[in-house]
mmCIF file with all atom_site columns, C-alpha atoms in Angstrom:
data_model
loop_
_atom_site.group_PDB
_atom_site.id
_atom_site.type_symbol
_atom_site.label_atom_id
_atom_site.label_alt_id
_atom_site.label_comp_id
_atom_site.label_asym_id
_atom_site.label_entity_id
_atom_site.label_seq_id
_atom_site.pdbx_PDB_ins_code
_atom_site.Cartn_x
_atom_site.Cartn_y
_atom_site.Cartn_z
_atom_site.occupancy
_atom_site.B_iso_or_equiv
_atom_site.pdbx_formal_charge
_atom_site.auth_seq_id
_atom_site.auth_comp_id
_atom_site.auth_asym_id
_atom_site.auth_atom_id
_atom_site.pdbx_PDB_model_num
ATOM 1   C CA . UNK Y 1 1   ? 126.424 79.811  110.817 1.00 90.00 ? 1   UNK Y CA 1
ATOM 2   C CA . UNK Y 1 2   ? 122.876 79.169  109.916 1.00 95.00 ? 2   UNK Y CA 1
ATOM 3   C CA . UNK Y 1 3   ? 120.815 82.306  110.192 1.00 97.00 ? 3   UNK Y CA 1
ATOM 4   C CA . UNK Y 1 4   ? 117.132 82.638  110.444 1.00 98.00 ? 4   UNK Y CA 1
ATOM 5   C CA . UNK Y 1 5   ? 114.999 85.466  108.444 1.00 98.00 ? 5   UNK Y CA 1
ATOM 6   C CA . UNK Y 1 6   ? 111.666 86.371  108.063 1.00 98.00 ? 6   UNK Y CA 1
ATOM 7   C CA . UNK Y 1 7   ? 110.435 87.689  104.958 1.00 98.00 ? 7   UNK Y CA 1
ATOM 8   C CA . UNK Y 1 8   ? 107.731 90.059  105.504 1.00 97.00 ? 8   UNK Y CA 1
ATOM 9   C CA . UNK Y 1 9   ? 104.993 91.173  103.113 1.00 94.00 ? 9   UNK Y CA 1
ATOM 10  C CA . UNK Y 1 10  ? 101.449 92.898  102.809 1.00 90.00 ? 10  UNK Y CA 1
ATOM 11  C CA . UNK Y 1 11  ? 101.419 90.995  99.255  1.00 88.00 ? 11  UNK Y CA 1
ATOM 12  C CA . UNK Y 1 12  ? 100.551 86.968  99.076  1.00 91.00 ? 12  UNK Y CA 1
ATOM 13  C CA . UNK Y 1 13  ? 102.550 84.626  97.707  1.00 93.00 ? 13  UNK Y CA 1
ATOM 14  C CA . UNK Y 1 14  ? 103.635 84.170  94.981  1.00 93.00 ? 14  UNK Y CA 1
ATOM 15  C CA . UNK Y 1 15  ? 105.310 86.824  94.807  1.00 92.00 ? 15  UNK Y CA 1
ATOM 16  C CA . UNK Y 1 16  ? 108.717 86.549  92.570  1.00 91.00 ? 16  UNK Y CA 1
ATOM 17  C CA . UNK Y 1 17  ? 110.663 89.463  94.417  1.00 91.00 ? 17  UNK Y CA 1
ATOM 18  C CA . UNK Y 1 18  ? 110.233 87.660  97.668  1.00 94.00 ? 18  UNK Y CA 1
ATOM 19  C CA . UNK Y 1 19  ? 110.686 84.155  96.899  1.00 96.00 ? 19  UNK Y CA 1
ATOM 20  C CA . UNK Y 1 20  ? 113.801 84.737  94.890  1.00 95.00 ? 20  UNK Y CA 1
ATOM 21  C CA . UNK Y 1 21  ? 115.247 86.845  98.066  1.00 94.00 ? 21  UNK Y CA 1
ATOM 22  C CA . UNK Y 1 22  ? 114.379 83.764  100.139 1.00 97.00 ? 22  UNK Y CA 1
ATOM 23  C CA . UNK Y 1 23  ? 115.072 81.048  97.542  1.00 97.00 ? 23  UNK Y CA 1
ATOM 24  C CA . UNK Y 1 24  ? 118.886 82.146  97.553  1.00 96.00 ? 24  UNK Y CA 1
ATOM 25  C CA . UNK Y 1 25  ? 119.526 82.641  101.191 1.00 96.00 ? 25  UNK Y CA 1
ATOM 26  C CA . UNK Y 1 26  ? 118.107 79.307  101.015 1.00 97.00 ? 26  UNK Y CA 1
ATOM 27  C CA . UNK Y 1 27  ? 120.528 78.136  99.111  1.00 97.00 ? 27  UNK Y CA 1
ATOM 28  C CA . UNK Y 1 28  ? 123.106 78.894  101.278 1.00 97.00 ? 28  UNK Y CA 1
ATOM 29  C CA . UNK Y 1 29  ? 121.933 76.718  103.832 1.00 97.00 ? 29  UNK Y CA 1
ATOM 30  C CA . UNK Y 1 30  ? 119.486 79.802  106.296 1.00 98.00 ? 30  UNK Y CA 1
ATOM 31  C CA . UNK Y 1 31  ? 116.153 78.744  106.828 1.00 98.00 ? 31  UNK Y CA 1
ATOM 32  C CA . UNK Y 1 32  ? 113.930 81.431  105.557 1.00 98.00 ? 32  UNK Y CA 1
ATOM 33  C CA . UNK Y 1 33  ? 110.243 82.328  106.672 1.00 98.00 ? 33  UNK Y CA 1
ATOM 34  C CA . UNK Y 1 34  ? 107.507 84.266  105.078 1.00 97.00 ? 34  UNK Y CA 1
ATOM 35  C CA . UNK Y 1 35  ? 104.924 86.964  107.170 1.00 97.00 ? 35  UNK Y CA 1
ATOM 36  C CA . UNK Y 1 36  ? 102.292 88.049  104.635 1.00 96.00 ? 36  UNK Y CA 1
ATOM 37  C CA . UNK Y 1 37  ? 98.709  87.708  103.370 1.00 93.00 ? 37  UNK Y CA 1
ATOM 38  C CA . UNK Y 1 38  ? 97.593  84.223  103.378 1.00 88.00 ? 38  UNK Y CA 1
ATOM 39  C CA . UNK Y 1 39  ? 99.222  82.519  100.255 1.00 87.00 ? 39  UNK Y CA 1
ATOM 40  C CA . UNK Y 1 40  ? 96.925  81.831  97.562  1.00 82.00 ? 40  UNK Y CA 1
ATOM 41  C CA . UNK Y 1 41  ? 94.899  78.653  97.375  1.00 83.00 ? 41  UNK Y CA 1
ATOM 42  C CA . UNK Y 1 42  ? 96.996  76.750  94.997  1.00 85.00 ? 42  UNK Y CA 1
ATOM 43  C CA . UNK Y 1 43  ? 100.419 78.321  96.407  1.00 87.00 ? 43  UNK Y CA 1
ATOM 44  C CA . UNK Y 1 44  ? 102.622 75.285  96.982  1.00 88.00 ? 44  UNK Y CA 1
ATOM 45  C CA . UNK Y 1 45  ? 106.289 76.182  96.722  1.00 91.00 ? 45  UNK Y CA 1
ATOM 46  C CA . UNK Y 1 46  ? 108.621 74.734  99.060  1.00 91.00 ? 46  UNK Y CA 1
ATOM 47  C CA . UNK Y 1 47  ? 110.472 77.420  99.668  1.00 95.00 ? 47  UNK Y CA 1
ATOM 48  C CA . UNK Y 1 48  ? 109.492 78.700  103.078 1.00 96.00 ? 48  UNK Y CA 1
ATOM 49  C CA . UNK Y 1 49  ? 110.354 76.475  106.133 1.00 97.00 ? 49  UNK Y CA 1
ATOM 50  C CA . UNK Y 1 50  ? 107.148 78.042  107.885 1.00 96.00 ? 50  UNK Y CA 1
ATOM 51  C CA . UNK Y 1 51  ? 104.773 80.139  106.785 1.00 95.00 ? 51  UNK Y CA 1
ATOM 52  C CA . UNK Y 1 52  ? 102.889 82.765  109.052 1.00 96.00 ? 52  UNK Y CA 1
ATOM 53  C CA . UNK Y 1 53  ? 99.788  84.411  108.033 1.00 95.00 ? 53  UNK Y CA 1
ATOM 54  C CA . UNK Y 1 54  ? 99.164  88.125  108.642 1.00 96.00 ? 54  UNK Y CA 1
ATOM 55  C CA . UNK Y 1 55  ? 96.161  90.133  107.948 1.00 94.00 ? 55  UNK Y CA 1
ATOM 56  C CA . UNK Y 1 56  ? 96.701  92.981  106.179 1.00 94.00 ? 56  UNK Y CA 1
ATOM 57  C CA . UNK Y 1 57  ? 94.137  95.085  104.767 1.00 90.00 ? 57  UNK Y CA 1
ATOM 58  C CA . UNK Y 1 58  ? 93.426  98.798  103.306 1.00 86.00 ? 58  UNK Y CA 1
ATOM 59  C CA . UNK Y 1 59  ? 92.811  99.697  107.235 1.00 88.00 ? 59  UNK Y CA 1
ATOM 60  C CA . UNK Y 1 60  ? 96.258  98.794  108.434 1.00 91.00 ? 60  UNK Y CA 1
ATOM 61  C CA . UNK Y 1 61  ? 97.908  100.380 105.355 1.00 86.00 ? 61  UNK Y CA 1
ATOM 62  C CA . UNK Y 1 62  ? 96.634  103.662 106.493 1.00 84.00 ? 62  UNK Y CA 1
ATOM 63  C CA . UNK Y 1 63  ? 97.401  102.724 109.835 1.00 90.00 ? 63  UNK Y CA 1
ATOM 64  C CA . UNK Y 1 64  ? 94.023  103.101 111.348 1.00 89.00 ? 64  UNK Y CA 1
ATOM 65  C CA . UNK Y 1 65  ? 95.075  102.422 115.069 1.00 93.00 ? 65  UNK Y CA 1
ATOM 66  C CA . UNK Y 1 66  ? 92.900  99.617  115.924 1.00 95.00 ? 66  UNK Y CA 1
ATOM 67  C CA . UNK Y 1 67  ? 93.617  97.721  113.298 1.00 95.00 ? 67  UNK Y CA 1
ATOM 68  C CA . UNK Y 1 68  ? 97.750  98.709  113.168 1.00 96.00 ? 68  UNK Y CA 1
ATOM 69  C CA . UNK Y 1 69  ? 97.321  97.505  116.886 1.00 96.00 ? 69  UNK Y CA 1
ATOM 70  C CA . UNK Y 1 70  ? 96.016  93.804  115.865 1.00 96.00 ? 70  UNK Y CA 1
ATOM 71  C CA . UNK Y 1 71  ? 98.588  93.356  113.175 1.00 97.00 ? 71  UNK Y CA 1
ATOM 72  C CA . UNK Y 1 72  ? 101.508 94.788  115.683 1.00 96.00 ? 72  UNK Y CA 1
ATOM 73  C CA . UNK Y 1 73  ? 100.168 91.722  117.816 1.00 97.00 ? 73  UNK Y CA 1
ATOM 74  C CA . UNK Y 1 74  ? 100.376 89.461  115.251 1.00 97.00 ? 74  UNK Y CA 1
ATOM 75  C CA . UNK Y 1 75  ? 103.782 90.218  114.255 1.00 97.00 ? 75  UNK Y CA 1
ATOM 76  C CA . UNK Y 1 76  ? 104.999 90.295  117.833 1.00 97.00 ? 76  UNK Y CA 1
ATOM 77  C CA . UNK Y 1 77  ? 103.649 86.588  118.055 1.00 97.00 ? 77  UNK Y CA 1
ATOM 78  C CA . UNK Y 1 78  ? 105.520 85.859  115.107 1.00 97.00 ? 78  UNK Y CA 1
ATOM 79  C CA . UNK Y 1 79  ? 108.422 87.518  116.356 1.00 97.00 ? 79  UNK Y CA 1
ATOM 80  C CA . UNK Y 1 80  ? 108.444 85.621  120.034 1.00 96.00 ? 80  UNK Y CA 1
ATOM 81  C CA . UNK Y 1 81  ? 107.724 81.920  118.671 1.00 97.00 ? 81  UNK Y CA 1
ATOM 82  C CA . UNK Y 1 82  ? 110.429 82.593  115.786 1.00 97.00 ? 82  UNK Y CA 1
ATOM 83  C CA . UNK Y 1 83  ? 113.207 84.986  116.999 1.00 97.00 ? 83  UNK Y CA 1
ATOM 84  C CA . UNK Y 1 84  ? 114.553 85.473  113.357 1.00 98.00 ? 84  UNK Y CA 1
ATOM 85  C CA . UNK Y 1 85  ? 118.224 86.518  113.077 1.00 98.00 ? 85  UNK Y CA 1
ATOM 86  C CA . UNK Y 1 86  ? 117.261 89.516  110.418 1.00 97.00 ? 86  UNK Y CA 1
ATOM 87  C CA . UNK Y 1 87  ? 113.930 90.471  109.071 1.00 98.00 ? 87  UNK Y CA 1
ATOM 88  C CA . UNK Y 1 88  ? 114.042 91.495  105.330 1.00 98.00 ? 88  UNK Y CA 1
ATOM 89  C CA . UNK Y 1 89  ? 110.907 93.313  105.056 1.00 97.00 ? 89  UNK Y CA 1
ATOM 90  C CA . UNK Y 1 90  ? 109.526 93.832  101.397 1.00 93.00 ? 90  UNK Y CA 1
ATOM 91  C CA . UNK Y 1 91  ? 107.791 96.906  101.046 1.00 89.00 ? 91  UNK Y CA 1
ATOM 92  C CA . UNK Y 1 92  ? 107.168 100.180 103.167 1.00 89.00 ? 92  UNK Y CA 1
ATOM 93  C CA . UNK Y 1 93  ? 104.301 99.202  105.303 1.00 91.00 ? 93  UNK Y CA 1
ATOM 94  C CA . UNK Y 1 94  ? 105.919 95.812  106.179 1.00 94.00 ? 94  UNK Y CA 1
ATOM 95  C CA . UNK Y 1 95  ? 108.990 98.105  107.120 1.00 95.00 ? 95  UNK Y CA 1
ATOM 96  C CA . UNK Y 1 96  ? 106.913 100.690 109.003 1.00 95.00 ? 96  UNK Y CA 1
ATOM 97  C CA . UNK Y 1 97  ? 105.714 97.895  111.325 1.00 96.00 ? 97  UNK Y CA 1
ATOM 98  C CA . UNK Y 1 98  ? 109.134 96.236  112.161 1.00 97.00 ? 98  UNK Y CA 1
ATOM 99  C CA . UNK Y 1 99  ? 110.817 99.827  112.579 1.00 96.00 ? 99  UNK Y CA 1
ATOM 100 C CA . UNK Y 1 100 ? 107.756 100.420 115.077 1.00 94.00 ? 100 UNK Y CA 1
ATOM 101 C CA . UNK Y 1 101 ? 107.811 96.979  116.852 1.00 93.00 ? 101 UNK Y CA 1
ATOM 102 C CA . UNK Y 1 102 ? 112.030 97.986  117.374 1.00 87.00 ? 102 UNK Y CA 1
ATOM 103 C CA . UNK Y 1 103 ? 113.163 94.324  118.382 1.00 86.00 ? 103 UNK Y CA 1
ATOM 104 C CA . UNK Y 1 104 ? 114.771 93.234  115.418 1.00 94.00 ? 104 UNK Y CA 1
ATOM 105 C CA . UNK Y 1 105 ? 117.518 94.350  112.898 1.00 96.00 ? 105 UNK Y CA 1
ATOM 106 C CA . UNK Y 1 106 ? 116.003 94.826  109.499 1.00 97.00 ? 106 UNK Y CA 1
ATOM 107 C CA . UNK Y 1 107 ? 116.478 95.725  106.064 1.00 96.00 ? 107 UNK Y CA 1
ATOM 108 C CA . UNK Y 1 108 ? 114.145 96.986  103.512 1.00 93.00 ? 108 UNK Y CA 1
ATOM 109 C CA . UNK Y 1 109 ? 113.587 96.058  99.668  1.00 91.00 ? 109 UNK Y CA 1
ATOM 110 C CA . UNK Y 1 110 ? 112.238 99.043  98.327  1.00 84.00 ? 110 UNK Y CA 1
ATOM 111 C CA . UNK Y 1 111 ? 110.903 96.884  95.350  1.00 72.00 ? 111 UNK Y CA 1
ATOM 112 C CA . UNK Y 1 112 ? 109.688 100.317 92.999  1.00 67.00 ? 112 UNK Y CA 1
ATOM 113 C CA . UNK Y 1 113 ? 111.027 103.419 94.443  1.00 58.00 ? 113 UNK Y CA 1
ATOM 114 C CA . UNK Y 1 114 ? 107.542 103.389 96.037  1.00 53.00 ? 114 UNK Y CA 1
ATOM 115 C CA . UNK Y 1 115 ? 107.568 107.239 96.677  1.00 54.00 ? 115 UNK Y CA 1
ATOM 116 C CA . UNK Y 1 116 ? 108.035 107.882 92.586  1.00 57.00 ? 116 UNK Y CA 1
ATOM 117 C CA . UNK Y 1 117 ? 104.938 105.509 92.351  1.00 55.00 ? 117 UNK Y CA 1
ATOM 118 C CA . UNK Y 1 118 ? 102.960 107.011 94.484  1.00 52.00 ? 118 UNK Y CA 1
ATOM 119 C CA . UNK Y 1 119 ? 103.991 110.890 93.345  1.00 53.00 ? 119 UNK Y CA 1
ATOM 120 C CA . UNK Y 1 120 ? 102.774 109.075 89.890  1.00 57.00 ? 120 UNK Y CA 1
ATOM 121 C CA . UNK Y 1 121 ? 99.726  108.053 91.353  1.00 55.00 ? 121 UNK Y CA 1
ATOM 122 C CA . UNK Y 1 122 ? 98.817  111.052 92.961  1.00 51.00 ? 122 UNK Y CA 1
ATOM 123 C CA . UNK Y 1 123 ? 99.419  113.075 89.523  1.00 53.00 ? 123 UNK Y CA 1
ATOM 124 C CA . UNK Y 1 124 ? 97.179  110.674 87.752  1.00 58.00 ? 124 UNK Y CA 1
ATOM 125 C CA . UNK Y 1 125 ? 94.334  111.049 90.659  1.00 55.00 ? 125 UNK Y CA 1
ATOM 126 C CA . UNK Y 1 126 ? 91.856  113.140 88.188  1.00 46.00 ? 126 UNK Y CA 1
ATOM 127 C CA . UNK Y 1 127 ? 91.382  112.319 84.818  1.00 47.00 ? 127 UNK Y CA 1
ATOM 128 C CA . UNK Y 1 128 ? 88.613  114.229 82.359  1.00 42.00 ? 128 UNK Y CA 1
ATOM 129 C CA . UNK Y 1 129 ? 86.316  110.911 82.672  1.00 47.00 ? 129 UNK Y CA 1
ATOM 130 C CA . UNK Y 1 130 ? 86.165  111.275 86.273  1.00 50.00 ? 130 UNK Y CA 1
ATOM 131 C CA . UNK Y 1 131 ? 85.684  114.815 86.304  1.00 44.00 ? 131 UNK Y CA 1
ATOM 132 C CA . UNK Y 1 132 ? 82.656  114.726 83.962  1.00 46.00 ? 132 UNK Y CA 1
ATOM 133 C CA . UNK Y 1 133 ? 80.843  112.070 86.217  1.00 46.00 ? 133 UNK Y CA 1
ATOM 134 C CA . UNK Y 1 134 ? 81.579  114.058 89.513  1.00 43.00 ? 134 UNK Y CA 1
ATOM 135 C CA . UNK Y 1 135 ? 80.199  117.342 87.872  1.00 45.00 ? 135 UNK Y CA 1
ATOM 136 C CA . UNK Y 1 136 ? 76.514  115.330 87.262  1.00 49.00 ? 136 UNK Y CA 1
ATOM 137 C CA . UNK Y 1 137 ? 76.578  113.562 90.069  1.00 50.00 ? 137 UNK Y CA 1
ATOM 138 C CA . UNK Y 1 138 ? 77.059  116.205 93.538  1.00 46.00 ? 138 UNK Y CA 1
ATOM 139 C CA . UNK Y 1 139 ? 77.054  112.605 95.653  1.00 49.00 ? 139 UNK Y CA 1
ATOM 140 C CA . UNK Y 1 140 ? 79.686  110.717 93.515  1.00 47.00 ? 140 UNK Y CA 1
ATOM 141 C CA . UNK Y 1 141 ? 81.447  114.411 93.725  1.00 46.00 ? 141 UNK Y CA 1
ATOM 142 C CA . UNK Y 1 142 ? 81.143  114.760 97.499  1.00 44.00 ? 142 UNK Y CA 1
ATOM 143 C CA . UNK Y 1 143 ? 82.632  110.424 97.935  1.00 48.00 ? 143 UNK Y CA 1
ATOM 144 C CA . UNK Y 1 144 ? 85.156  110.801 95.022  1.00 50.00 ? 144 UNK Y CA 1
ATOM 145 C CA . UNK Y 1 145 ? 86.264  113.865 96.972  1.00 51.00 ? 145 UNK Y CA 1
ATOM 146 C CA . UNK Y 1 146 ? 86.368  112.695 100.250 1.00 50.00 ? 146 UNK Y CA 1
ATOM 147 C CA . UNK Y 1 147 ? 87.984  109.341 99.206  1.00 59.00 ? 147 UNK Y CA 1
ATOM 148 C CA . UNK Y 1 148 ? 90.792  111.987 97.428  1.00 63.00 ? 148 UNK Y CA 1
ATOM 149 C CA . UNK Y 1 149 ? 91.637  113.550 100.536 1.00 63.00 ? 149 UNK Y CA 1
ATOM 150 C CA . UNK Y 1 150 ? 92.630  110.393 102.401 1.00 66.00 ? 150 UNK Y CA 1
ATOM 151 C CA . UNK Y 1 151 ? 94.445  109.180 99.250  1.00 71.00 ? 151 UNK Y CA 1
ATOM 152 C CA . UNK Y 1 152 ? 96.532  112.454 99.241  1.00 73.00 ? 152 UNK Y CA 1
ATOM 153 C CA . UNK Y 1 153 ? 96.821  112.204 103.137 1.00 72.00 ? 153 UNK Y CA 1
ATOM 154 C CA . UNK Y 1 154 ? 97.937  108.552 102.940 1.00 75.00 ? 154 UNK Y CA 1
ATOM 155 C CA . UNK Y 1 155 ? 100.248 109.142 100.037 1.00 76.00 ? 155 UNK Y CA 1
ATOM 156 C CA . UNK Y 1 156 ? 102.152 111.615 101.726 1.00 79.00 ? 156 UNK Y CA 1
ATOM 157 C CA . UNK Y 1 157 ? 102.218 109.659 105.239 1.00 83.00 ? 157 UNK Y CA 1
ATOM 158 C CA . UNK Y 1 158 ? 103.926 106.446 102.769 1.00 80.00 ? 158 UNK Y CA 1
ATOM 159 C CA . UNK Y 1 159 ? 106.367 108.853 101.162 1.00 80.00 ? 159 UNK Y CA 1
ATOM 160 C CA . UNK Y 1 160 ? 107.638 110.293 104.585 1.00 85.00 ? 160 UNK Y CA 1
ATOM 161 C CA . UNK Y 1 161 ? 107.775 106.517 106.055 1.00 87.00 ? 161 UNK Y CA 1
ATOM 162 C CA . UNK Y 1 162 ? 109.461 105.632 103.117 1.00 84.00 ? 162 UNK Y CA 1
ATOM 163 C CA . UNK Y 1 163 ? 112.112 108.441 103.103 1.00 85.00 ? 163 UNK Y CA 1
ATOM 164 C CA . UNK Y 1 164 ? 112.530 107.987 106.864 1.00 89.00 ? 164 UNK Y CA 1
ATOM 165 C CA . UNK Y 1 165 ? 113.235 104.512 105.944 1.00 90.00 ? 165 UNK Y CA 1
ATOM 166 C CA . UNK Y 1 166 ? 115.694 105.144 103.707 1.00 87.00 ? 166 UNK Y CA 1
ATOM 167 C CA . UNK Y 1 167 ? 117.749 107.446 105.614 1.00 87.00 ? 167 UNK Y CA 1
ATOM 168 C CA . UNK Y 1 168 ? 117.898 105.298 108.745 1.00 91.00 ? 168 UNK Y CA 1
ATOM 169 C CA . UNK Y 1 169 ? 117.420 101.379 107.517 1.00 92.00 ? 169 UNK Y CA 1
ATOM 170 C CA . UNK Y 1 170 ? 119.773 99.660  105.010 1.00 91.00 ? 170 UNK Y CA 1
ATOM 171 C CA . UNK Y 1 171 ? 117.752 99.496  102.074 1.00 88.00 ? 171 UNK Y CA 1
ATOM 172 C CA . UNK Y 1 172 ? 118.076 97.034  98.755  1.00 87.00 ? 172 UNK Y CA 1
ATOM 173 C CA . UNK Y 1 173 ? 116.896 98.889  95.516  1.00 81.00 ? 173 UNK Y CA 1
ATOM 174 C CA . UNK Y 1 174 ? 116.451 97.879  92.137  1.00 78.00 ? 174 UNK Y CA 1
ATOM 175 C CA . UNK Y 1 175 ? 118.676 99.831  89.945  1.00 75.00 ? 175 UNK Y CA 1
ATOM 176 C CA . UNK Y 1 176 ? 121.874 102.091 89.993  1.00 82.00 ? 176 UNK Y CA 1
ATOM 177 C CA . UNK Y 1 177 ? 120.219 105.066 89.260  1.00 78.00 ? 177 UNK Y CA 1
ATOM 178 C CA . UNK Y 1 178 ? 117.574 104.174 92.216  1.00 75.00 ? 178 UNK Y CA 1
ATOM 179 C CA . UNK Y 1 179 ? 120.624 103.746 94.949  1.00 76.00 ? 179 UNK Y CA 1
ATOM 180 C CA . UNK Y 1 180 ? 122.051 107.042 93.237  1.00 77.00 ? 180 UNK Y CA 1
ATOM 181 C CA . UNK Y 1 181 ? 119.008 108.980 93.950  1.00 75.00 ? 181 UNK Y CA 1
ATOM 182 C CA . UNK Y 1 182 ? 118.401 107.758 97.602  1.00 71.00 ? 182 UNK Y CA 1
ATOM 183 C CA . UNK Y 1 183 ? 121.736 107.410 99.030  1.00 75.00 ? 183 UNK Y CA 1
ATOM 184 C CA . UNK Y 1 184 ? 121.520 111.499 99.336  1.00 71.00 ? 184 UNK Y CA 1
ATOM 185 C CA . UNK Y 1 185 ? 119.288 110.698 101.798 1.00 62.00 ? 185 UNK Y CA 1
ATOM 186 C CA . UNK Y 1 186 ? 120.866 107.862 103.842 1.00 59.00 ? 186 UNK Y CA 1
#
């Protein structure tokens, strides 16, 4: 039985972790499709048996609702002139819109624990350089501030989705100790 499944991105290709998923379902005769940022310009693997462009930007990460709305539409286009078998989505935002849009079964590739990441990431946010430059400048204070806030809001809003993921949606991870860690939560 030859399957069909759409690979689903907010990265570009290339992109390794995606094309060697593909490349071996490939192999054993599926036909595999990509959903992502439009490959880059001299991107010409022939991996893919169609390639669908999707436009992702810092606005539908954070799921700003007008722009969420366009890229649910775009997917859902996708979706209706493809009908995939499975959708393997490859990160959490790319799984937050195929849990939302509900049609398909899906799994997700939780490529770097993304919720250590962004814990990481969110521990890092000040550094002394940074601090020193907002104390003599009140307007680089007041933006660096502001632009803080919606980093810690968005952070938090990715490490639910991706813990809600994870307890509900089969989910690939890289390592033993990964799987370990998450399967207490689904």
């Amino acid at each position: 039985m030859v399957l069909k499944i759409l690979h689903i991105s907010d990265d570009p290709l290339p992109d390794w972790r995606v094309e060697k998923s593909a490349l071996s379902l490939k192999n054993k005769g599926n036909q595999v499709y990509f959903a992502g940022v439009k490959p880059s310009y001299n991107y010409n693997r022939k991996i893919f048996n169609k390639t669908f462009q999707l436009n992702w930007n810092p606005r539908t990460r954070y799921k700003i609702p007008h722009d969420w709305f366009k890229i649910k539409n775009q997917i859902n286009k996708i979706l209706d002139e493809l009908r995939p078998d499975i959708v393997h989505t490859h990160n959490v935002f790319s799984a937050k819109l195929i849990q939302e849009v509900g049609e398909y079964p899906f799994i997700y590739d939780n490529h770097e624990y993304w919720s250590k990441y962004l814990v990481t990431q969110l521990e890092n946010n000040f550094n002394m350089s940074n601090i020193s430059i907002m104390i003599n400048n009140p307007k680089v204070f007041i933006k660096t501030k502001m632009d803080n806030v919606v980093k810690k809001y968005s952070i938090k809003r990715w490490i639910k989705w991706e813990l809600d993921l994870v307890s509900k949606v089969p989910t690939l991870v890289p390592s033993k100790t990964i799987a370990t860690e998450l399967s207490r939560l689904g």
